[in-house]
């Protein structure tokens, strides 16, 4: 039997459900999910292995018009994943108003087979789904159109079967026990950042970065130090909260999530640091792993 392997890029606008889909396809919680848009900032690989195949899924940032150097870096990651792709899954929200022009422009750079996934159909009706499917079929002539609910695992198996059918024959790209290209430090920082997105409103989550400065692994406990970076003193005060209450909430929820993820006790300390306009400064973006 020949072995199949390939890169499958999941792309779309912010909040279309790309991260939920990736986690459902991989069967692991690789990407952070919050109700807010633009949660994903990095390209994250989730790898599914058997003796016969290796599927390398890429979760990518939502496609937007860049306003900061940070956004430009995020869009470079999307473009890179499109160039690398053996197969592209375009995730669209059933409630989108056909304004995915930015997404379609990026797709022009690829000859890879394409499937359109109309997500969140649990929030819709059959007629709307049929209309959307017909629109995408005419607009892009994709290899397949799927109506799905990533949140409720509806039609996830159908997508996975489609991926396997269209995967090229190739030796594995990664070791067979690899689940992702990211290390434990990365996932620790993402779990803290997820809580920042969940606990704070307005511009705070978007002005925030999380850097894990120390990660010490003992057999029974991980000791983690992290810095939450913000752009202004006023944001620092909001992150910390009255008598440190808000920071304590973030730490409590993040620690619980880490203990479940790493299957270890977690000791964690967090500090808040101000770096004015870090999102626009290439040197900091490079330091924070965006280049």
mmCIF file of C-alpha atoms in Angstrom:
data_model
loop_
_atom_site.group_PDB
_atom_site.id
_atom_site.type_symbol
_atom_site.label_atom_id
_atom_site.label_comp_id
_atom_site.label_asym_id
_atom_site.label_seq_id
_atom_site.Cartn_x
_atom_site.Cartn_y
_atom_site.Cartn_z
ATOM 1 C CA UNK A 1 0.000 0.000 0.000
ATOM 2 C CA UNK A 2 1.311 3.459 -0.876
ATOM 3 C CA UNK A 3 1.507 6.157 1.790
ATOM 4 C CA UNK A 4 -0.362 9.461 1.492
ATOM 5 C CA UNK A 5 0.753 12.744 3.057
ATOM 6 C CA UNK A 6 0.000 16.403 2.500
ATOM 7 C CA UNK A 7 -0.702 19.888 3.806
ATOM 8 C CA UNK A 8 -4.335 20.945 4.199
ATOM 9 C CA UNK A 9 -4.824 24.675 4.794
ATOM 10 C CA UNK A 10 -7.932 25.918 6.586
ATOM 11 C CA UNK A 11 -8.595 29.522 5.553
ATOM 12 C CA UNK A 12 -11.390 32.078 5.813
ATOM 13 C CA UNK A 13 -12.480 35.292 7.462
ATOM 14 C CA UNK A 14 -12.235 35.895 11.226
ATOM 15 C CA UNK A 15 -14.797 34.028 13.320
ATOM 16 C CA UNK A 16 -15.861 31.664 10.522
ATOM 17 C CA UNK A 17 -15.072 28.685 12.782
ATOM 18 C CA UNK A 18 -11.654 27.649 11.428
ATOM 19 C CA UNK A 19 -10.159 26.813 14.825
ATOM 20 C CA UNK A 20 -13.230 24.831 15.904
ATOM 21 C CA UNK A 21 -12.994 22.881 12.630
ATOM 22 C CA UNK A 22 -9.265 22.222 13.029
ATOM 23 C CA UNK A 23 -9.751 20.910 16.583
ATOM 24 C CA UNK A 24 -12.619 18.674 15.389
ATOM 25 C CA UNK A 25 -10.570 17.265 12.484
ATOM 26 C CA UNK A 26 -7.457 16.672 14.584
ATOM 27 C CA UNK A 27 -9.340 15.428 17.650
ATOM 28 C CA UNK A 28 -7.177 17.588 19.937
ATOM 29 C CA UNK A 29 -7.540 21.121 21.254
ATOM 30 C CA UNK A 30 -4.750 22.714 19.223
ATOM 31 C CA UNK A 31 -6.203 26.168 18.538
ATOM 32 C CA UNK A 32 -7.744 28.564 21.022
ATOM 33 C CA UNK A 33 -11.407 29.322 20.520
ATOM 34 C CA UNK A 34 -13.229 32.384 21.816
ATOM 35 C CA UNK A 35 -16.372 34.190 20.648
ATOM 36 C CA UNK A 36 -14.220 37.171 19.576
ATOM 37 C CA UNK A 37 -12.837 37.552 16.059
ATOM 38 C CA UNK A 38 -9.097 37.461 15.258
ATOM 39 C CA UNK A 39 -8.256 35.069 18.080
ATOM 40 C CA UNK A 40 -5.794 33.050 15.971
ATOM 41 C CA UNK A 41 -2.570 34.960 15.295
ATOM 42 C CA UNK A 42 -0.221 32.164 14.266
ATOM 43 C CA UNK A 43 -0.341 29.386 11.723
ATOM 44 C CA UNK A 44 -0.717 26.243 13.828
ATOM 45 C CA UNK A 45 -0.241 22.730 12.484
ATOM 46 C CA UNK A 46 -2.319 19.795 13.698
ATOM 47 C CA UNK A 47 -1.059 16.418 12.470
ATOM 48 C CA UNK A 48 -3.145 13.245 12.086
ATOM 49 C CA UNK A 49 -1.186 10.017 11.612
ATOM 50 C CA UNK A 50 -1.934 6.388 10.742
ATOM 51 C CA UNK A 51 0.245 3.751 9.060
ATOM 52 C CA UNK A 52 -1.255 4.719 5.690
ATOM 53 C CA UNK A 53 -1.360 8.512 5.814
ATOM 54 C CA UNK A 54 -0.249 11.743 7.483
ATOM 55 C CA UNK A 55 -2.563 14.775 7.225
ATOM 56 C CA UNK A 56 -0.984 18.088 8.212
ATOM 57 C CA UNK A 57 -3.793 20.566 8.886
ATOM 58 C CA UNK A 58 -2.956 24.300 9.114
ATOM 59 C CA UNK A 59 -5.180 26.587 11.167
ATOM 60 C CA UNK A 60 -4.540 30.139 9.976
ATOM 61 C CA UNK A 61 -5.407 33.671 11.139
ATOM 62 C CA UNK A 62 -8.653 35.104 9.777
ATOM 63 C CA UNK A 63 -8.115 37.076 6.567
ATOM 64 C CA UNK A 64 -8.373 40.843 7.177
ATOM 65 C CA UNK A 65 -7.090 44.133 5.774
ATOM 66 C CA UNK A 66 -3.915 44.842 7.788
ATOM 67 C CA UNK A 67 -3.852 47.881 10.110
ATOM 68 C CA UNK A 68 -0.678 47.012 12.033
ATOM 69 C CA UNK A 69 2.620 45.275 11.314
ATOM 70 C CA UNK A 70 1.148 42.444 13.443
ATOM 71 C CA UNK A 71 -1.712 42.042 10.938
ATOM 72 C CA UNK A 72 0.755 42.055 8.026
ATOM 73 C CA UNK A 73 2.674 39.225 9.668
ATOM 74 C CA UNK A 74 -0.567 37.300 10.231
ATOM 75 C CA UNK A 75 -1.504 37.690 6.542
ATOM 76 C CA UNK A 76 1.983 36.508 5.464
ATOM 77 C CA UNK A 77 1.305 33.337 7.450
ATOM 78 C CA UNK A 78 -1.993 32.838 5.594
ATOM 79 C CA UNK A 79 -0.274 33.372 2.241
ATOM 80 C CA UNK A 80 2.465 30.901 3.200
ATOM 81 C CA UNK A 81 -0.109 28.259 4.090
ATOM 82 C CA UNK A 82 -1.899 28.751 0.736
ATOM 83 C CA UNK A 83 1.379 28.382 -1.197
ATOM 84 C CA UNK A 84 2.266 25.190 0.741
ATOM 85 C CA UNK A 85 -1.187 23.622 0.455
ATOM 86 C CA UNK A 86 -1.927 20.336 -1.285
ATOM 87 C CA UNK A 87 -5.585 21.007 -0.498
ATOM 88 C CA UNK A 88 -7.468 24.091 0.719
ATOM 89 C CA UNK A 89 -10.556 24.144 2.935
ATOM 90 C CA UNK A 90 -12.292 27.529 2.697
ATOM 91 C CA UNK A 91 -14.508 27.974 5.761
ATOM 92 C CA UNK A 92 -17.395 30.417 5.360
ATOM 93 C CA UNK A 93 -20.085 31.380 7.836
ATOM 94 C CA UNK A 94 -23.653 30.676 6.651
ATOM 95 C CA UNK A 95 -24.524 34.227 7.781
ATOM 96 C CA UNK A 96 -21.776 35.941 5.740
ATOM 97 C CA UNK A 97 -23.105 38.568 3.326
ATOM 98 C CA UNK A 98 -21.028 37.397 0.328
ATOM 99 C CA UNK A 99 -18.221 39.863 1.153
ATOM 100 C CA UNK A 100 -15.284 37.458 1.116
ATOM 101 C CA UNK A 101 -13.346 39.402 -1.561
ATOM 102 C CA UNK A 102 -10.154 39.538 0.531
ATOM 103 C CA UNK A 103 -10.291 35.742 0.868
ATOM 104 C CA UNK A 104 -10.915 35.161 -2.846
ATOM 105 C CA UNK A 105 -7.972 37.420 -3.752
ATOM 106 C CA UNK A 106 -5.622 35.263 -1.673
ATOM 107 C CA UNK A 107 -6.992 32.105 -3.320
ATOM 108 C CA UNK A 108 -5.922 33.380 -6.750
ATOM 109 C CA UNK A 109 -2.343 32.424 -5.807
ATOM 110 C CA UNK A 110 -3.151 28.709 -5.590
ATOM 111 C CA UNK A 111 -3.859 25.826 -7.952
ATOM 112 C CA UNK A 112 -4.534 23.409 -5.097
ATOM 113 C CA UNK A 113 -7.872 21.565 -5.046
ATOM 114 C CA UNK A 114 -10.454 23.526 -3.055
ATOM 115 C CA UNK A 115 -13.441 22.587 -0.903
ATOM 116 C CA UNK A 116 -15.857 25.209 0.434
ATOM 117 C CA UNK A 117 -17.248 24.487 3.895
ATOM 118 C CA UNK A 118 -20.415 26.383 4.795
ATOM 119 C CA UNK A 119 -20.217 26.436 8.588
ATOM 120 C CA UNK A 120 -22.723 27.123 11.401
ATOM 121 C CA UNK A 121 -25.638 25.574 9.506
ATOM 122 C CA UNK A 122 -27.187 24.807 12.921
ATOM 123 C CA UNK A 123 -28.016 28.553 12.966
ATOM 124 C CA UNK A 124 -29.787 28.417 9.611
ATOM 125 C CA UNK A 125 -32.380 26.578 7.516
ATOM 126 C CA UNK A 126 -32.273 24.240 4.535
ATOM 127 C CA UNK A 127 -33.208 26.845 1.945
ATOM 128 C CA UNK A 128 -30.436 29.252 3.027
ATOM 129 C CA UNK A 129 -27.911 26.412 2.942
ATOM 130 C CA UNK A 130 -28.974 25.415 -0.594
ATOM 131 C CA UNK A 131 -28.732 29.048 -1.786
ATOM 132 C CA UNK A 132 -25.252 29.451 -0.279
ATOM 133 C CA UNK A 133 -24.036 26.142 -1.729
ATOM 134 C CA UNK A 134 -25.245 27.135 -5.208
ATOM 135 C CA UNK A 135 -23.526 30.549 -4.877
ATOM 136 C CA UNK A 136 -20.157 29.014 -3.997
ATOM 137 C CA UNK A 137 -20.435 26.337 -6.653
ATOM 138 C CA UNK A 138 -20.938 29.007 -9.308
ATOM 139 C CA UNK A 139 -18.415 31.484 -7.850
ATOM 140 C CA UNK A 140 -15.426 29.150 -7.358
ATOM 141 C CA UNK A 141 -16.345 25.827 -8.961
ATOM 142 C CA UNK A 142 -14.707 24.001 -6.032
ATOM 143 C CA UNK A 143 -14.089 20.276 -5.963
ATOM 144 C CA UNK A 144 -16.737 19.974 -3.232
ATOM 145 C CA UNK A 145 -19.104 22.068 -1.106
ATOM 146 C CA UNK A 146 -19.918 20.839 2.391
ATOM 147 C CA UNK A 147 -22.628 22.125 4.728
ATOM 148 C CA UNK A 148 -21.205 21.680 8.237
ATOM 149 C CA UNK A 149 -21.428 22.565 11.894
ATOM 150 C CA UNK A 150 -17.888 22.362 13.260
ATOM 151 C CA UNK A 151 -19.202 23.059 16.761
ATOM 152 C CA UNK A 152 -21.558 20.058 16.663
ATOM 153 C CA UNK A 153 -19.271 17.753 14.609
ATOM 154 C CA UNK A 154 -21.799 17.674 11.770
ATOM 155 C CA UNK A 155 -20.259 16.382 8.515
ATOM 156 C CA UNK A 156 -16.699 16.402 9.951
ATOM 157 C CA UNK A 157 -16.215 12.766 8.889
ATOM 158 C CA UNK A 158 -17.327 13.674 5.351
ATOM 159 C CA UNK A 159 -14.652 16.380 5.171
ATOM 160 C CA UNK A 160 -11.985 14.046 6.527
ATOM 161 C CA UNK A 161 -12.869 11.380 3.955
ATOM 162 C CA UNK A 162 -12.697 14.022 1.207
ATOM 163 C CA UNK A 163 -9.246 15.103 2.455
ATOM 164 C CA UNK A 164 -7.948 11.525 2.393
ATOM 165 C CA UNK A 165 -9.284 10.971 -1.133
ATOM 166 C CA UNK A 166 -7.480 14.071 -2.409
ATOM 167 C CA UNK A 167 -4.217 13.699 -0.507
ATOM 168 C CA UNK A 168 -1.189 13.010 -2.743
ATOM 169 C CA UNK A 169 1.003 9.964 -2.376
ATOM 170 C CA UNK A 170 4.028 11.056 -0.372
ATOM 171 C CA UNK A 171 6.212 9.866 2.525
ATOM 172 C CA UNK A 172 5.402 11.483 5.899
ATOM 173 C CA UNK A 173 6.708 15.022 6.428
ATOM 174 C CA UNK A 174 6.937 14.690 10.229
ATOM 175 C CA UNK A 175 7.710 11.932 12.714
ATOM 176 C CA UNK A 176 4.709 9.642 13.092
ATOM 177 C CA UNK A 177 4.232 10.489 16.777
ATOM 178 C CA UNK A 178 4.117 14.269 16.104
ATOM 179 C CA UNK A 179 0.813 16.019 16.836
ATOM 180 C CA UNK A 180 1.868 19.588 16.045
ATOM 181 C CA UNK A 181 4.826 21.792 15.137
ATOM 182 C CA UNK A 182 4.393 23.853 18.319
ATOM 183 C CA UNK A 183 5.984 23.273 21.723
ATOM 184 C CA UNK A 184 4.435 23.265 25.208
ATOM 185 C CA UNK A 185 5.517 26.873 25.859
ATOM 186 C CA UNK A 186 3.471 27.995 22.876
ATOM 187 C CA UNK A 187 0.345 26.209 24.103
ATOM 188 C CA UNK A 188 0.798 27.617 27.617
ATOM 189 C CA UNK A 189 0.956 31.170 26.228
ATOM 190 C CA UNK A 190 -2.099 30.507 24.018
ATOM 191 C CA UNK A 191 -4.131 29.266 26.988
ATOM 192 C CA UNK A 192 -3.365 32.462 28.921
ATOM 193 C CA UNK A 193 -4.183 34.560 25.832
ATOM 194 C CA UNK A 194 -7.484 32.699 25.423
ATOM 195 C CA UNK A 195 -8.465 33.804 28.920
ATOM 196 C CA UNK A 196 -7.512 37.405 28.144
ATOM 197 C CA UNK A 197 -9.900 37.230 25.161
ATOM 198 C CA UNK A 198 -12.642 35.726 27.320
ATOM 199 C CA UNK A 199 -12.340 37.955 30.388
ATOM 200 C CA UNK A 200 -11.755 41.435 28.925
ATOM 201 C CA UNK A 201 -13.721 43.635 26.547
ATOM 202 C CA UNK A 202 -13.075 46.156 23.752
ATOM 203 C CA UNK A 203 -9.498 46.676 22.594
ATOM 204 C CA UNK A 204 -7.757 44.942 25.533
ATOM 205 C CA UNK A 205 -7.428 41.442 23.979
ATOM 206 C CA UNK A 206 -6.194 42.843 20.666
ATOM 207 C CA UNK A 207 -3.534 44.989 22.371
ATOM 208 C CA UNK A 208 -2.233 42.045 24.373
ATOM 209 C CA UNK A 209 0.508 39.483 23.803
ATOM 210 C CA UNK A 210 1.545 36.669 26.148
ATOM 211 C CA UNK A 211 5.168 35.550 26.444
ATOM 212 C CA UNK A 212 6.186 32.527 28.503
ATOM 213 C CA UNK A 213 9.520 33.530 30.030
ATOM 214 C CA UNK A 214 10.185 30.297 31.973
ATOM 215 C CA UNK A 215 8.875 26.752 31.603
ATOM 216 C CA UNK A 216 10.367 24.229 34.021
ATOM 217 C CA UNK A 217 9.217 20.623 33.720
ATOM 218 C CA UNK A 218 9.354 18.413 36.800
ATOM 219 C CA UNK A 219 7.821 14.909 36.770
ATOM 220 C CA UNK A 220 4.706 15.999 38.699
ATOM 221 C CA UNK A 221 4.545 19.771 38.174
ATOM 222 C CA UNK A 222 5.254 22.382 35.504
ATOM 223 C CA UNK A 223 6.491 25.749 36.806
ATOM 224 C CA UNK A 224 5.579 28.524 34.395
ATOM 225 C CA UNK A 225 6.348 32.251 34.364
ATOM 226 C CA UNK A 226 4.576 34.477 31.861
ATOM 227 C CA UNK A 227 4.419 38.128 30.891
ATOM 228 C CA UNK A 228 1.257 39.718 29.580
ATOM 229 C CA UNK A 229 2.343 42.537 27.258
ATOM 230 C CA UNK A 230 0.073 45.559 26.752
ATOM 231 C CA UNK A 231 0.524 48.889 24.954
ATOM 232 C CA UNK A 232 -0.511 51.412 27.634
ATOM 233 C CA UNK A 233 -0.459 51.883 31.414
ATOM 234 C CA UNK A 234 -4.256 52.182 31.449
ATOM 235 C CA UNK A 235 -4.460 48.715 29.850
ATOM 236 C CA UNK A 236 -2.064 47.343 32.452
ATOM 237 C CA UNK A 237 -4.385 48.599 35.209
ATOM 238 C CA UNK A 238 -7.398 46.945 33.536
ATOM 239 C CA UNK A 239 -5.542 43.625 33.100
ATOM 240 C CA UNK A 240 -4.507 43.589 36.770
ATOM 241 C CA UNK A 241 -7.865 44.845 38.067
ATOM 242 C CA UNK A 242 -8.755 46.079 41.547
ATOM 243 C CA UNK A 243 -6.286 44.526 44.027
ATOM 244 C CA UNK A 244 -5.161 42.088 41.333
ATOM 245 C CA UNK A 245 -8.592 40.425 41.095
ATOM 246 C CA UNK A 246 -8.794 40.248 37.290
ATOM 247 C CA UNK A 247 -5.295 38.852 36.865
ATOM 248 C CA UNK A 248 -6.146 36.226 39.490
ATOM 249 C CA UNK A 249 -9.230 35.152 37.472
ATOM 250 C CA UNK A 250 -7.168 34.853 34.267
ATOM 251 C CA UNK A 251 -4.551 32.816 36.116
ATOM 252 C CA UNK A 252 -7.095 30.483 37.732
ATOM 253 C CA UNK A 253 -8.870 29.585 34.465
ATOM 254 C CA UNK A 254 -5.636 29.336 32.445
ATOM 255 C CA UNK A 255 -4.077 27.069 35.070
ATOM 256 C CA UNK A 256 -7.111 24.753 35.053
ATOM 257 C CA UNK A 257 -6.937 24.483 31.275
ATOM 258 C CA UNK A 258 -3.193 23.790 31.368
ATOM 259 C CA UNK A 259 -3.580 21.078 34.001
ATOM 260 C CA UNK A 260 -6.121 19.320 31.786
ATOM 261 C CA UNK A 261 -3.971 19.789 28.658
ATOM 262 C CA UNK A 262 -0.581 18.821 30.138
ATOM 263 C CA UNK A 263 -1.956 16.302 32.677
ATOM 264 C CA UNK A 264 0.305 17.834 35.344
ATOM 265 C CA UNK A 265 -0.058 20.166 38.307
ATOM 266 C CA UNK A 266 0.779 23.728 37.249
ATOM 267 C CA UNK A 267 2.446 26.424 39.298
ATOM 268 C CA UNK A 268 2.172 29.718 37.442
ATOM 269 C CA UNK A 269 3.203 33.316 38.029
ATOM 270 C CA UNK A 270 2.199 36.175 35.726
ATOM 271 C CA UNK A 271 3.468 39.731 35.315
ATOM 272 C CA UNK A 272 2.089 42.602 33.217
ATOM 273 C CA UNK A 273 4.488 44.695 31.149
ATOM 274 C CA UNK A 274 3.897 47.803 29.001
ATOM 275 C CA UNK A 275 5.548 48.036 25.552
ATOM 276 C CA UNK A 276 4.052 51.041 23.698
ATOM 277 C CA UNK A 277 2.734 50.190 20.190
ATOM 278 C CA UNK A 278 4.323 46.734 20.132
ATOM 279 C CA UNK A 279 1.913 45.670 17.344
ATOM 280 C CA UNK A 280 3.560 48.159 14.976
ATOM 281 C CA UNK A 281 7.191 47.423 15.853
ATOM 282 C CA UNK A 282 8.897 44.803 13.672
ATOM 283 C CA UNK A 283 11.665 44.123 16.216
ATOM 284 C CA UNK A 284 9.153 43.159 18.923
ATOM 285 C CA UNK A 285 7.043 41.122 16.508
ATOM 286 C CA UNK A 286 10.151 39.165 15.551
ATOM 287 C CA UNK A 287 11.018 38.665 19.221
ATOM 288 C CA UNK A 288 7.450 37.449 19.885
ATOM 289 C CA UNK A 289 7.677 34.852 17.100
ATOM 290 C CA UNK A 290 5.701 36.560 14.319
ATOM 291 C CA UNK A 291 8.399 36.709 11.653
#
